Coordinates of C-alpha atoms in Angstrom, one line a residue:
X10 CA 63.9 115.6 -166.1
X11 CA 65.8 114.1 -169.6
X12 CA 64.0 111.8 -171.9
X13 CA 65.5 108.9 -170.2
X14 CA 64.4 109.7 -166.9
X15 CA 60.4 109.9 -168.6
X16 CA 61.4 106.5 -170.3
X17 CA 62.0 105.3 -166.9
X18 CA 59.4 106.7 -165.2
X19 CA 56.4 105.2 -167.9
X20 CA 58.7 101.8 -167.7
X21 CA 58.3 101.7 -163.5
X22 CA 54.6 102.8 -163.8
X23 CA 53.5 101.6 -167.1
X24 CA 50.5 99.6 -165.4
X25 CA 48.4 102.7 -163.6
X26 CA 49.4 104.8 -166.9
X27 CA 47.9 102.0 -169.0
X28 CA 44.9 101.6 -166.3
X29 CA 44.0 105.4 -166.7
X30 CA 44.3 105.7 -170.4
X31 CA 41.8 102.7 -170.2
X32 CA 39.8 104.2 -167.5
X33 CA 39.6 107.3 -170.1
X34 CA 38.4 105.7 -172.8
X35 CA 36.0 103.6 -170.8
X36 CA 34.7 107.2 -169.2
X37 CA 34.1 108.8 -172.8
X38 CA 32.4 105.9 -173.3
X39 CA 30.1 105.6 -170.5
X40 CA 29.1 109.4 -171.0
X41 CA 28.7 109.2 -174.5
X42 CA 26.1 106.7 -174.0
X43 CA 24.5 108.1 -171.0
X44 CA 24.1 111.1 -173.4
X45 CA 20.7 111.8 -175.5
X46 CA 21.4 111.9 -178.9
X47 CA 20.7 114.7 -180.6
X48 CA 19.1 115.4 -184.5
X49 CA 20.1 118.4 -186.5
X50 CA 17.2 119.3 -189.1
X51 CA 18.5 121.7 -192.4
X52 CA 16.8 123.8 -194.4
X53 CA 17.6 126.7 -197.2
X54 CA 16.5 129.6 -198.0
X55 CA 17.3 132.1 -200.6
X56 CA 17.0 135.5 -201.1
X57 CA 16.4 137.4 -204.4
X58 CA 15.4 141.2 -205.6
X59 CA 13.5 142.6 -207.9
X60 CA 15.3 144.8 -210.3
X61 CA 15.1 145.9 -213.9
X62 CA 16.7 143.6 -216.8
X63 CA 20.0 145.9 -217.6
X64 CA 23.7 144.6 -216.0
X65 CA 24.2 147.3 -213.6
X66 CA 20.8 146.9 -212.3
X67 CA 21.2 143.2 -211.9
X68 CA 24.4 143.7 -210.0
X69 CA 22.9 146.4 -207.7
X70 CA 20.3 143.9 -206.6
X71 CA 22.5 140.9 -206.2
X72 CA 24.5 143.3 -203.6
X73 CA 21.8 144.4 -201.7
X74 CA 20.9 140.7 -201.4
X75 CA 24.2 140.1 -200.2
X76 CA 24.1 143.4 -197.7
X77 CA 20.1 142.3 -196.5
X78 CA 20.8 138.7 -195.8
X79 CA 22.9 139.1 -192.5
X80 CA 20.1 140.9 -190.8
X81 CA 17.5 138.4 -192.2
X82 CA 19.3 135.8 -190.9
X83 CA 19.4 137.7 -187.3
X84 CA 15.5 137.8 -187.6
X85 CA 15.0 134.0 -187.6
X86 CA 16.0 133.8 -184.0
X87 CA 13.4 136.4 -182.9
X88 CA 9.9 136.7 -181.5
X89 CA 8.5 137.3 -185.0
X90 CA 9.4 134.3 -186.5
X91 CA 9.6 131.9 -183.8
X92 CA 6.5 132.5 -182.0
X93 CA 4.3 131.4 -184.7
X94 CA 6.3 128.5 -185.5
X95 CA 5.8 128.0 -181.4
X96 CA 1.8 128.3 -182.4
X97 CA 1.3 126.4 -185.6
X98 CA 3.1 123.0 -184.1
X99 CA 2.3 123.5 -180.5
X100 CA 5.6 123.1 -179.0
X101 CA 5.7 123.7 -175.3
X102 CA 8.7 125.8 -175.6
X103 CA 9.4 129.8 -175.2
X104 CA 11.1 131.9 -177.9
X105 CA 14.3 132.0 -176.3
X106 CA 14.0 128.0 -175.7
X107 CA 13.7 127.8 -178.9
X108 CA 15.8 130.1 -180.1
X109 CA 18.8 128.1 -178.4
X110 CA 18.2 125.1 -180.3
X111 CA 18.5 127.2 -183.5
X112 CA 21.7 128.4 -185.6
X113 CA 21.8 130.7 -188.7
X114 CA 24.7 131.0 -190.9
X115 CA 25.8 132.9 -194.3
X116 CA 28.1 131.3 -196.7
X117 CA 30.2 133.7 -197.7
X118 CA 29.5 135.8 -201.0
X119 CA 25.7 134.3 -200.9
X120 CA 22.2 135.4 -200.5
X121 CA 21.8 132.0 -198.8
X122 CA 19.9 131.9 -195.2
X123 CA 21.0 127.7 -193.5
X124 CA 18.7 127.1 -191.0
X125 CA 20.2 124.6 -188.6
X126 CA 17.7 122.8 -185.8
X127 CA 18.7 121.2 -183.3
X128 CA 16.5 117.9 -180.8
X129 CA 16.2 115.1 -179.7
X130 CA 13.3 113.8 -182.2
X131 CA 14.3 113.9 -185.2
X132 CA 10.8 114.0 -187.2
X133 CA 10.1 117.5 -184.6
X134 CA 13.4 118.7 -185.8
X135 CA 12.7 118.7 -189.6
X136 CA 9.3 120.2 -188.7
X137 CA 10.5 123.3 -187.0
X138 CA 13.3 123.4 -189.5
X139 CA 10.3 123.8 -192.6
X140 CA 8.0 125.9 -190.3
X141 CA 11.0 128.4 -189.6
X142 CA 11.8 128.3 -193.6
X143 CA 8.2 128.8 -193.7
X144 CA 7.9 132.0 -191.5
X145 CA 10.5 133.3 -192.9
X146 CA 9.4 133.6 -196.4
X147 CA 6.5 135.2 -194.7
X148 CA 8.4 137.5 -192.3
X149 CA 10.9 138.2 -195.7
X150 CA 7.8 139.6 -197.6
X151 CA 6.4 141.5 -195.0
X152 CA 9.9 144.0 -194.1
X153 CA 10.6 143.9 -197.8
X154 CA 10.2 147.5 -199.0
X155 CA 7.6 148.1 -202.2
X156 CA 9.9 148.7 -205.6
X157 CA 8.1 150.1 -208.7
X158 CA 4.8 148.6 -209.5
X159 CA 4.0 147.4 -206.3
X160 CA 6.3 144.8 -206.2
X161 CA 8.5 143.5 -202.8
X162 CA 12.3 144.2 -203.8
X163 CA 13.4 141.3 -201.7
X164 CA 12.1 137.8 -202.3
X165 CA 12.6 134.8 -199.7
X166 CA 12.5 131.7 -201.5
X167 CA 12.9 127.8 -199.9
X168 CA 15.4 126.1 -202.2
X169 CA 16.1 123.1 -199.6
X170 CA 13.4 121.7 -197.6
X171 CA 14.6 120.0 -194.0
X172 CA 14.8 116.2 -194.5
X173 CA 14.8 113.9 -191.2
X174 CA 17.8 113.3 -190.1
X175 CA 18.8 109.3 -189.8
X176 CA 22.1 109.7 -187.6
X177 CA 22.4 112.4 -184.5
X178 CA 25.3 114.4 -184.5
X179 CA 25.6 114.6 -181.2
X180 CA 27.1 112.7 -179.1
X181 CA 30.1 112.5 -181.9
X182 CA 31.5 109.1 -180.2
X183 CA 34.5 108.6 -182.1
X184 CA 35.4 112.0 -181.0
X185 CA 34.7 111.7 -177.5
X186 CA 36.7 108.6 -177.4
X187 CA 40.1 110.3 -179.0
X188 CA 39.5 113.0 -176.7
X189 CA 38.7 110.4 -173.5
X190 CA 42.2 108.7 -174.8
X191 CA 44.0 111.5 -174.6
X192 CA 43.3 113.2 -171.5
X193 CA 43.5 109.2 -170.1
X194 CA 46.9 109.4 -171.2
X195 CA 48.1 112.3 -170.2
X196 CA 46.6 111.9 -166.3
X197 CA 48.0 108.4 -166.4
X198 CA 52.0 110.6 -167.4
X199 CA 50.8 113.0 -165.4
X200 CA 50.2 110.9 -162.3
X201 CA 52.8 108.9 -162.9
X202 CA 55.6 112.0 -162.5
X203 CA 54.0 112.8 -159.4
X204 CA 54.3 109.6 -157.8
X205 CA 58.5 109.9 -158.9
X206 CA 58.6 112.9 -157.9
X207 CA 57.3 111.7 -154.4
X208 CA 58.1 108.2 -154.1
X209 CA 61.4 109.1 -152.4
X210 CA 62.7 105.5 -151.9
X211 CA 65.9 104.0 -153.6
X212 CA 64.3 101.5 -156.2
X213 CA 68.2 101.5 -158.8
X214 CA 71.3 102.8 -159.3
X215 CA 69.5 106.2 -160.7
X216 CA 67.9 107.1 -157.5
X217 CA 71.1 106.5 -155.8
X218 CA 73.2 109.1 -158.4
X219 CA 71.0 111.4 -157.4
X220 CA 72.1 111.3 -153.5
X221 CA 75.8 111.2 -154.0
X222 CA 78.5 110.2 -156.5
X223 CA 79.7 107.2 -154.7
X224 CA 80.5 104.4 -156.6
X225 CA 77.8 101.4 -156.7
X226 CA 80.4 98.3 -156.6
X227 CA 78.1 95.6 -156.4
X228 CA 74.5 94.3 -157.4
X229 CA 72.3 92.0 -156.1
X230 CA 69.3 90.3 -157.3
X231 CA 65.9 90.4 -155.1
X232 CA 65.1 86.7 -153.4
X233 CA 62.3 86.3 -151.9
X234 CA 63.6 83.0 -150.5
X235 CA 67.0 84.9 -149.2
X236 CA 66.1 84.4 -145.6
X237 CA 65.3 80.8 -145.6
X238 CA 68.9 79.8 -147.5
X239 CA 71.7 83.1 -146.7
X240 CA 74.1 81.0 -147.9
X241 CA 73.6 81.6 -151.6
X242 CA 76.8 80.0 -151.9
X243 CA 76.0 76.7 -150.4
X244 CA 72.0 76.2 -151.7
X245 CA 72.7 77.3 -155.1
X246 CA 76.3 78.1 -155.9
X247 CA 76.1 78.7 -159.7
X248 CA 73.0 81.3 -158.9
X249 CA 72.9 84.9 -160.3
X250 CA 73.1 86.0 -156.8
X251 CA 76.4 83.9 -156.4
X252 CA 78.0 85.5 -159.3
X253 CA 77.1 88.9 -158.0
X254 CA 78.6 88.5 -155.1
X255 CA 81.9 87.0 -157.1
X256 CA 81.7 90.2 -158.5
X257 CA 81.5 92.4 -155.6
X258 CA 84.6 90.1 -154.8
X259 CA 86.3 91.0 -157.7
X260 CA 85.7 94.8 -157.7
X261 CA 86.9 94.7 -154.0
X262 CA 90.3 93.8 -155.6
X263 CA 90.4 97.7 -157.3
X264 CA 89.7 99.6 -154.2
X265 CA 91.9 101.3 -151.8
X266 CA 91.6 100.1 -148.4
X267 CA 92.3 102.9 -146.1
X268 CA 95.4 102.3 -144.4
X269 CA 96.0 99.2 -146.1
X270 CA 94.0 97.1 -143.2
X271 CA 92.2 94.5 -144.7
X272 CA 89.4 94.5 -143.0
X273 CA 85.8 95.8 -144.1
X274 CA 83.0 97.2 -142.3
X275 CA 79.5 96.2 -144.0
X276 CA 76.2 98.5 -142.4
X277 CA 73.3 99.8 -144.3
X278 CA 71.1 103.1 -143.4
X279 CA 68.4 101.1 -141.5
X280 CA 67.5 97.4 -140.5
X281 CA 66.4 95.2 -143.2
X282 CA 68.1 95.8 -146.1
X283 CA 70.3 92.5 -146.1
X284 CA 73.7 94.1 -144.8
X285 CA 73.8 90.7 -142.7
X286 CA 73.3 88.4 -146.0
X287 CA 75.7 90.0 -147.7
X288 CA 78.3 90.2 -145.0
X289 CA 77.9 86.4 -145.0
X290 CA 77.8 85.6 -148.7
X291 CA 81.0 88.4 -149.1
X292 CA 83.0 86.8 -146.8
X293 CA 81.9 83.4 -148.2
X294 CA 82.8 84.7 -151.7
X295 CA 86.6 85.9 -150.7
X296 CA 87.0 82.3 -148.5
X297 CA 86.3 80.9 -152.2
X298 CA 88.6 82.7 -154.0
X299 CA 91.2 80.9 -151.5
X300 CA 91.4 83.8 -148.6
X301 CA 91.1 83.4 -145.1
X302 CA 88.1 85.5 -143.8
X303 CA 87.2 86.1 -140.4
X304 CA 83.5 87.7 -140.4
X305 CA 82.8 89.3 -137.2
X306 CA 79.2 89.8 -136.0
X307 CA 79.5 93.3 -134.5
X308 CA 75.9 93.9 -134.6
X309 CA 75.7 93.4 -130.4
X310 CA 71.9 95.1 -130.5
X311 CA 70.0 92.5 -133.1
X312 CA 72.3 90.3 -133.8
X313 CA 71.0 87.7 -136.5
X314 CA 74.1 85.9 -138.5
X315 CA 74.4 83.0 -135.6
X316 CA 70.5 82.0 -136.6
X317 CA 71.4 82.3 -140.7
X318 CA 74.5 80.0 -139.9
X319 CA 72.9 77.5 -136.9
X320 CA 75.5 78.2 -134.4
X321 CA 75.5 78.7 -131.0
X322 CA 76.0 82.2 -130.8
X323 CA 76.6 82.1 -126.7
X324 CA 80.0 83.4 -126.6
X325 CA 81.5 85.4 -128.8
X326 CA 82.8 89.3 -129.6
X327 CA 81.8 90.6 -126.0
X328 CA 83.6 87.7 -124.7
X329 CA 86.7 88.9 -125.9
X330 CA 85.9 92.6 -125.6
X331 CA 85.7 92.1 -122.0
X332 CA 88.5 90.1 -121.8
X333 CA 86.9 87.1 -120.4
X334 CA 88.0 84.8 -123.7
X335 CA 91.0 84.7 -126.8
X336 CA 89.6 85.2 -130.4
X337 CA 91.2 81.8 -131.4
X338 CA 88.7 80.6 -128.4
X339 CA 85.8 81.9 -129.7
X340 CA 86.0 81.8 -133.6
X341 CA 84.3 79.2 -135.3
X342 CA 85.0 77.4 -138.4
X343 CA 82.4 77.6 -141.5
X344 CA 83.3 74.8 -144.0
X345 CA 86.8 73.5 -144.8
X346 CA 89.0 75.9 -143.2
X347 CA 89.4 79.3 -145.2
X348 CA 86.0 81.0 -143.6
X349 CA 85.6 81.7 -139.7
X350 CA 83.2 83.4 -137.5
X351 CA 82.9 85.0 -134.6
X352 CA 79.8 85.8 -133.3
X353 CA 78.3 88.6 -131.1
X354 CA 78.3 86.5 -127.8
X355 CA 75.9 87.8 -125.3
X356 CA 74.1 91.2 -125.9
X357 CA 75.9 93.5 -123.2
X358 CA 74.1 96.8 -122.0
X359 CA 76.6 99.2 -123.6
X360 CA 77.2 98.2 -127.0
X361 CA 78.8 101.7 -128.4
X362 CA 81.3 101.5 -125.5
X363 CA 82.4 98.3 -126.7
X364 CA 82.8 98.5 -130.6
X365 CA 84.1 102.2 -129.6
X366 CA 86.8 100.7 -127.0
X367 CA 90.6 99.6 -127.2
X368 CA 89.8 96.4 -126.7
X369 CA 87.9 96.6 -130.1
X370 CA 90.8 97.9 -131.8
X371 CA 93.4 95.8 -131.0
X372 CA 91.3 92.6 -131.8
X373 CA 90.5 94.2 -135.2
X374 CA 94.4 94.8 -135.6
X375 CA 95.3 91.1 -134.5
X376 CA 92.6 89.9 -136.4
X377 CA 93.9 91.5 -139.5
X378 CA 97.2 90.0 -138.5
X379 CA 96.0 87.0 -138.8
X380 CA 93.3 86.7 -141.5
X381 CA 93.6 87.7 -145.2
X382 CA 90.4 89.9 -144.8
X383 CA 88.3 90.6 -142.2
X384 CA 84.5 91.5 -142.9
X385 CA 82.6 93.5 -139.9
X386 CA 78.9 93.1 -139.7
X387 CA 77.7 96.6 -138.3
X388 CA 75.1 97.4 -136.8
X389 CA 72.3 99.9 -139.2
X390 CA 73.4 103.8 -139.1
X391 CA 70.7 105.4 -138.3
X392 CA 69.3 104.1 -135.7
X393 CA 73.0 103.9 -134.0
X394 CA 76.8 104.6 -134.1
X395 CA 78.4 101.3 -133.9
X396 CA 78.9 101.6 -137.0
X397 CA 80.7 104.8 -137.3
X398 CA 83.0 104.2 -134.4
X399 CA 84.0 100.5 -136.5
X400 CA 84.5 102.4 -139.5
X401 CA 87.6 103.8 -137.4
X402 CA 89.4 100.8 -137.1
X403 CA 88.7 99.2 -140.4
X404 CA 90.3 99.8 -144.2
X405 CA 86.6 101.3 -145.5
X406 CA 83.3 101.0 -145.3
X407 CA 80.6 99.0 -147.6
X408 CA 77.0 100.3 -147.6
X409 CA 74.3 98.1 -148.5
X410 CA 71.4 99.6 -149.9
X411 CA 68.2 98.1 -150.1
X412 CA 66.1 98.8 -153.2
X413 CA 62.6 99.6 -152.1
X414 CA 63.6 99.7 -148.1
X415 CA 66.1 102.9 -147.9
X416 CA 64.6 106.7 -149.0
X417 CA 66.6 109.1 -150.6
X418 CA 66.9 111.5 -147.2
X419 CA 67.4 108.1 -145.1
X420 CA 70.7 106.9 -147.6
X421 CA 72.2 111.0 -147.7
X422 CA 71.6 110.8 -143.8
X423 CA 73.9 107.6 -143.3
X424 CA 76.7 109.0 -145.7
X425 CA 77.0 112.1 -144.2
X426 CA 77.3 110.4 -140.8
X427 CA 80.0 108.3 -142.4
X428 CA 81.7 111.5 -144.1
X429 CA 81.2 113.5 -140.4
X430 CA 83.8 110.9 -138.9
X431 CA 85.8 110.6 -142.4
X432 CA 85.4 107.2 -142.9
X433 CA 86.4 105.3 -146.5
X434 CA 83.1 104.6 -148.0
X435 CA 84.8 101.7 -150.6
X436 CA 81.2 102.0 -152.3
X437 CA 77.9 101.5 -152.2
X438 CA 76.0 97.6 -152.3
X439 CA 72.8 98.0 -154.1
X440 CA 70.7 94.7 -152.5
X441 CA 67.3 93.3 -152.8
X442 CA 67.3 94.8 -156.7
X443 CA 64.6 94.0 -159.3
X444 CA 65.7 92.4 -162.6
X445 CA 63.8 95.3 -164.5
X446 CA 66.9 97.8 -162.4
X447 CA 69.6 96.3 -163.0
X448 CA 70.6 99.0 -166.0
X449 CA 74.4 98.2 -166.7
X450 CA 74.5 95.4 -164.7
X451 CA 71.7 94.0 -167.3
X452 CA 74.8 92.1 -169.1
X453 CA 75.8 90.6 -166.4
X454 CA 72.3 89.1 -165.3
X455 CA 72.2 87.6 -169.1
X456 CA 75.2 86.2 -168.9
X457 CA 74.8 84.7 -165.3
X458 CA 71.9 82.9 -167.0
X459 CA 73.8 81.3 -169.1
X460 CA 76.3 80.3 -167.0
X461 CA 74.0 78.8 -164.9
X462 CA 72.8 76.6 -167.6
X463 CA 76.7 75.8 -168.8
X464 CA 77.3 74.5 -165.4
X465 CA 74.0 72.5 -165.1
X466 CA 74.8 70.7 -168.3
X467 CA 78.3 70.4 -166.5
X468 CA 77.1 68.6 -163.5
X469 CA 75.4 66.3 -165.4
X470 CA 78.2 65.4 -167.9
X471 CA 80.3 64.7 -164.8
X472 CA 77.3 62.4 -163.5
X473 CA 77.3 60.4 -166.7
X474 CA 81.3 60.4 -167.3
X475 CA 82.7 60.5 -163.7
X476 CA 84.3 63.4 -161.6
X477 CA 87.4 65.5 -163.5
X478 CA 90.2 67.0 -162.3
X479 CA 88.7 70.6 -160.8
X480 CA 89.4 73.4 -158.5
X481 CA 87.9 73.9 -155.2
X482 CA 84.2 74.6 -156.0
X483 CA 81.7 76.7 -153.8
X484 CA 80.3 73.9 -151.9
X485 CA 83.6 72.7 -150.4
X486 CA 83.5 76.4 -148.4
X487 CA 80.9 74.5 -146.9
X488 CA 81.7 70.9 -146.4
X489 CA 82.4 69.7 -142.8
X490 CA 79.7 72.6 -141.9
X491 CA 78.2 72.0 -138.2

């Protein structure tokens, strides 16, 4: 993974990476609180020797100072000092107990014994702290060998008496809370990889470069409200969905239709990503531009553009497939002349044989005499072949792909069902796809928004200074609509 792809990953799940670094701090919280806090009690002790008044003598006893006061500060932590601290304060505690809640060190180059206590009460803490000090000096005197005139050579002297501690040092809460931040953080990244690296479903165009190279041609904008009003075109013709589909028009214009035929076969991997919307609002889109469209409803399974449109969708493609009716019988106008439809008709009992038939194939080839373009609603290519038996007949192949409904595996499955039959895959219709995915298509979405608002402000000069001069506009694809 690059940098951009991590951008993109803490972009998509910023919310449970945020929630987790929270949920870390609030942890290292909670347990620093639960925690006892705990007092640490100093005290100092120094040792001296004995030795005559000349320089050389004086340094020979500061270095034996230095050399003694390692193993005097191994005997604090033993049985002979310890237990009669135990005795003298009557702690319930054994020597090693003890022991653990004690620490010696030696500053380097010093005959200086720290005595470091550790408890939860602090007053007990400086007690033990002076008591050990205590026993020390005792213990000191005691292994200290005899120099001239009866003297110890080594002296054990208390230069800082424990003090009671006023703040614990343990729990250290601004330290638990860095720490609590950080590994927060990192198992908020941490998960959020793994849940890209799993999440498997087509979400923007990135996901989609990583299944093939195919050209996305087209982008369109998640409604929630597309199924109540399919006709973009009609309920809200200066939309950012319209203009995406003007320029899905417009890059239609720079691709090579196999064969020349003008005619287009629209499918997706599997039902529900919008292949049927976008049929409709494509072939409403070229009708604008001033072509004549025929969309065919080939989807003979599930058919659903006769209930988007509110036609009677009783006759239709299997009427002509079977040779019962014409296709100037059975085609039905949509608005003012440039858009027709033909629906499915009756759903027969062998669909494949039909859209795989002659029959098929000549009406495709009269219908392309006839119409500037022809758009083919297929059925999904997974579940079936319809749509790879179309592709045939037809100049290429548009695949809609709908963000959050396809997976990776599901989209590579449906173009190497295309590419098995060596169909023209024009390119690749990324539908249903969230503003924050747009990436280069981020312009256009801005200046869509705009346009929207120019031609608001438009319509309501017009109200206030009467109609002007204009070409056809979107809605008079519709007007005259049964």
């Amino acid at each position: 993974m690059e940098l951009t792809d991590y951008l993109r990953v803490l972009r998509k799940y910023w919310v449970s990476v945020f929630a987790i670094f929270l949920a870390g701090i609030a942890g290292a919280a909670a347990i620093s609180m639960l925690m006892a806090p705990v007092f640490t009690a100093s005290a100092g002790v120094f040792l001296t020797v004995n030795s005559g008044g000349t320089a050389g003598e004086l340094n020979q006893g500061s270095s034996y100072a230095e050399n003694q006061v390692r193993s005097y500060a191994q005997v604090v932590t033993t049985p002979v000092v310890l237990q009669p601290v135990i005795n003298k304060l009557g702690l319930s505690l054994t020597t090693g107990g003890l022991a653990d809640k004690v620490t010696t060190t030696v500053p380097a180059n010093t005959a200086i014994v720290n005595i470091d206590v550790t408890g939860h009460d602090p007053a007990q803490t400086a007690d033990i702290a002076d008591a050990i000090a205590q026993q020390l000096t005792v213990i000191v005197d005691d292994l200290s060998p005899q120099g001239q005139g009866g003297t110890k050579s080594v002296k054990a002297t208390i230069i800082s008496p424990a003090s009671v501690p006023t703040e614990w040092t343990s729990p250290r809460v601004v330290t638990n809370l860095a720490l609590g931040a950080v590994l927060g953080l990192l198992l908020g990244v941490g998960q959020a990889i793994l849940r890209y690296r799993l999440d498997t479903r087509i979400v923007g165009e990135a996901e989609v470069a990583e299944v093939t190279d195919r050209s996305v041609v087209g982008a369109i904008v998640f409604d929630a409200d597309a199924k109540d009003h399919p006709l973009i075109f009609q309920a809200a013709p200066h939309s950012i969905r319209s203009e995406a589909y003007r320029r899905l028009r417009t890059n239609l214009q720079y691709l090579q239709l196999n064969g020349r035929k003008s005619s287009i076969v629209v499918t997706s991997s599997i039902a529900g990503e919008g292949k049927s919307t976008t049929s409709i609002n494509l072939a409403t889109a070229l009708a604008e531009a001033g072509q004549s469209v025929l969309l065919i409803e080939a989807d003979l399974r599930r058919p659903s553009v006769a209930g988007y449109l509110n036609f009677d969708g009783t006759v239709g493609l299997t009427d002509v497939l079977i040779g019962r009716a014409g296709l100037s019988e059975v085609v039905q106008p949509l608005g003012r002349g440039n858009l027709h439809v033909l629906l499915s008709g009756r759903i027969p009992p062998n669909p494949s044989e039909l859209l795989g038939s002659q029959p098929m194939e000549r009406l495709l080839a009269e219908a392309t005499d006839r119409y500037d373009m022809v758009i083919v609603d297929a059925p999904p290519l997974l579940p079936v072949t319809d749509a790879a038996l179309l592709s045939r007949f037809c100049g290429g192949v548009l695949l809609v792909v709908g963000s959050g409904a396809v997976t990776k595996p599901e989209l590579a499955t449906a173009i190497g069902s295309l590419e098995s039959v060596d169909a023209s895959i024009l390119g690749l219709v990324l539908n249903r796809l969230k503003a924050s995915e747009l990436g280069h298509y981020g312009y256009h979405h801005y200046y869509a928004q705009h346009e929207q608002a120019d031609n608001l402000r438009e319509d309501e000069t017009i109200k206030r200074e009467g109609p002007r001069a204009m070409p056809i506009s979107p809605a008079d694809v519709f007007a005259n609509q049964p």
